[in-house]
Amino acid sequence: MAESNSLNHKFMKNYDEITSQNPHSSDPRFLQMNQFNHCAYRYTMFCRCAKELGDDDPRCKFQYYRAQIACTVEQLEEWDDQRQKGKFKKCLKSEKRRRKYEERYEERMAIIYHATFYIYIYYFDIFFLSF
C-alpha cells in the first residue's frame, strides 16, 4: 500500500512538472486538432492589448502567455519579428479599421448635427411665425 502511494506521488510530481511546462488550453471554441486559428486569435489579442496598454502591462503579459500555450515557439518568434518591424498584418488591419471607423463616425456625427440644427430652425420658425 505504501509503495502505491509513493508511486502515485512520483507520478503526480512528474505530471505537475509536465503541465507547468506544457499547459493546456481550456477554450471550448477551439476543439479541433489544428490549433493555428487559436494561436492566431490569441496572438492578435496580445497585439491589440500591447498597442493600447504596452507590452509590460500584466493583462497583456497574460494574453501573451495564452498565445504561448496555443502557438509553437517558431510561430511566436516569426510574429514577434514581424511586429517589431511593423509588418504584422493582423495588427495593421485592426488599426486601419479603427481609423476608418473613426472617420465614418465623425462624418455621421456631423450629418446628425446639421440635420438636428435644421430641424430646430424649422420648428423655431413654425412656432414663432404662428403668433
Short mmCIF file of C-alpha atoms in Angstrom, two decimals:
data_model
loop_
_atom_site.label_atom_id
_atom_site.label_comp_id
_atom_site.label_asym_id
_atom_site.label_seq_id
_atom_site.Cartn_x
_atom_site.Cartn_y
_atom_site.Cartn_z
CA MET A 1 0.00 0.00 0.00
CA ALA A 2 2.84 2.36 0.85
CA GLU A 3 4.53 1.55 -2.47
CA SER A 4 1.45 2.52 -4.47
CA ASN A 5 1.20 5.84 -2.62
CA SER A 6 4.85 6.64 -3.29
CA LEU A 7 4.45 5.72 -6.97
CA ASN A 8 1.34 7.85 -7.18
CA HIS A 9 3.20 10.73 -5.53
CA LYS A 10 6.10 10.40 -8.01
CA PHE A 11 3.68 10.29 -10.93
CA MET A 12 1.80 13.39 -9.76
CA LYS A 13 5.07 15.24 -9.16
CA ASN A 14 6.16 14.49 -12.74
CA TYR A 15 2.68 15.30 -14.02
CA ASP A 16 2.78 18.73 -12.37
CA GLU A 17 6.14 19.48 -13.99
CA ILE A 18 4.83 18.43 -17.39
CA THR A 19 1.68 20.52 -17.15
CA SER A 20 3.59 23.55 -15.92
CA GLN A 21 5.86 23.30 -18.97
CA ASN A 22 3.01 22.46 -21.39
CA PRO A 23 -0.21 23.98 -20.09
CA HIS A 24 -3.40 23.08 -21.89
CA SER A 25 -5.95 25.43 -23.34
CA SER A 26 -9.44 25.24 -21.95
CA ASP A 27 -11.14 27.37 -24.60
CA PRO A 28 -14.16 25.44 -25.93
CA ARG A 29 -14.21 27.46 -29.15
CA PHE A 30 -11.06 25.74 -30.40
CA LEU A 31 -11.55 21.99 -30.05
CA GLN A 32 -10.02 20.79 -33.32
CA MET A 33 -6.57 19.26 -33.66
CA ASN A 34 -5.13 22.10 -35.74
CA GLN A 35 -4.64 24.95 -33.28
CA PHE A 36 -3.42 27.57 -35.77
CA ASN A 37 -6.66 29.59 -35.61
CA HIS A 38 -6.49 29.54 -31.83
CA CYS A 39 -2.85 30.60 -31.96
CA ALA A 40 -3.55 33.47 -34.37
CA TYR A 41 -6.51 34.64 -32.30
CA ARG A 42 -4.52 34.68 -29.06
CA TYR A 43 -1.54 36.49 -30.59
CA THR A 44 -3.83 39.07 -32.18
CA MET A 45 -5.44 39.70 -28.80
CA PHE A 46 -1.97 40.21 -27.32
CA CYS A 47 -1.02 42.55 -30.16
CA ARG A 48 -4.11 44.71 -29.65
CA CYS A 49 -3.54 44.82 -25.90
CA ALA A 50 0.11 45.77 -26.36
CA LYS A 51 -0.88 48.60 -28.68
CA GLU A 52 -3.34 50.01 -26.19
CA LEU A 53 -1.57 49.36 -22.87
CA GLY A 54 2.03 48.45 -23.69
CA ASP A 55 3.92 45.16 -23.60
CA ASP A 56 4.66 45.36 -19.87
CA ASP A 57 1.06 45.55 -18.69
CA PRO A 58 0.06 42.42 -16.72
CA ARG A 59 -3.09 41.96 -18.81
CA CYS A 60 -1.00 41.93 -21.99
CA LYS A 61 1.50 39.54 -20.46
CA PHE A 62 -1.39 37.20 -19.69
CA GLN A 63 -2.54 37.43 -23.32
CA TYR A 64 0.99 36.59 -24.46
CA TYR A 65 1.04 33.63 -22.06
CA ARG A 66 -2.20 32.37 -23.62
CA ALA A 67 -0.61 32.75 -27.06
CA GLN A 68 2.39 30.74 -25.84
CA ILE A 69 0.01 27.96 -24.83
CA ALA A 70 -1.55 27.73 -28.29
CA CYS A 71 1.39 28.61 -30.58
CA THR A 72 4.67 26.99 -31.45
CA VAL A 73 7.89 28.76 -30.49
CA GLU A 74 8.83 29.27 -34.14
CA GLN A 75 5.48 30.89 -34.92
CA LEU A 76 5.77 33.26 -31.97
CA GLU A 77 9.32 34.23 -32.92
CA GLU A 78 8.26 34.92 -36.50
CA TRP A 79 5.32 37.07 -35.44
CA ASP A 80 7.41 38.91 -32.83
CA ASP A 81 9.96 39.78 -35.53
CA GLN A 82 7.21 40.97 -37.87
CA ARG A 83 5.67 43.04 -35.09
CA GLN A 84 9.00 44.70 -34.26
CA LYS A 85 9.44 45.60 -37.92
CA GLY A 86 5.87 46.95 -38.06
CA LYS A 87 4.73 44.41 -40.64
CA PHE A 88 2.45 42.15 -38.62
CA LYS A 89 -0.69 42.21 -40.78
CA LYS A 90 -3.27 41.42 -38.13
CA CYS A 91 -2.36 44.46 -36.02
CA LEU A 92 -2.14 46.74 -39.02
CA LYS A 93 -5.57 45.71 -40.26
CA SER A 94 -7.21 46.42 -36.92
CA GLU A 95 -5.61 49.87 -36.80
CA LYS A 96 -6.77 50.69 -40.34
CA ARG A 97 -10.28 49.51 -39.48
CA ARG A 98 -10.29 51.65 -36.36
CA ARG A 99 -9.20 54.74 -38.31
CA LYS A 100 -11.88 54.14 -40.94
CA TYR A 101 -14.48 53.68 -38.23
CA GLU A 102 -13.43 56.92 -36.52
CA GLU A 103 -13.59 58.83 -39.81
CA ARG A 104 -17.04 57.45 -40.61
CA TYR A 105 -18.19 58.20 -37.06
CA GLU A 106 -17.09 61.83 -37.35
CA GLU A 107 -18.85 62.18 -40.72
CA ARG A 108 -22.05 60.69 -39.35
CA MET A 109 -21.97 62.89 -36.27
CA ALA A 110 -21.51 65.97 -38.48
CA ILE A 111 -24.50 64.93 -40.59
CA ILE A 112 -26.62 64.31 -37.50
CA TYR A 113 -25.57 67.65 -36.02
CA HIS A 114 -26.53 69.55 -39.17
CA ALA A 115 -29.80 67.67 -39.52
CA THR A 116 -30.83 68.41 -35.94
CA PHE A 117 -29.80 72.04 -36.36
CA TYR A 118 -32.10 72.44 -39.38
CA ILE A 119 -34.92 70.65 -37.60
CA TYR A 120 -34.63 73.07 -34.68
CA ILE A 121 -34.65 76.05 -37.04
CA TYR A 122 -37.72 74.65 -38.83
CA TYR A 123 -39.68 74.18 -35.59
CA PHE A 124 -38.48 77.53 -34.28
CA ASP A 125 -39.83 79.27 -37.41
CA ILE A 126 -43.14 77.42 -37.20
CA PHE A 127 -43.57 78.21 -33.52
CA PHE A 128 -42.75 81.93 -33.67
CA LEU A 129 -44.33 82.64 -37.05
CA SER A 130 -47.64 81.18 -35.93
CA PHE A 131 -48.19 84.02 -33.39
#
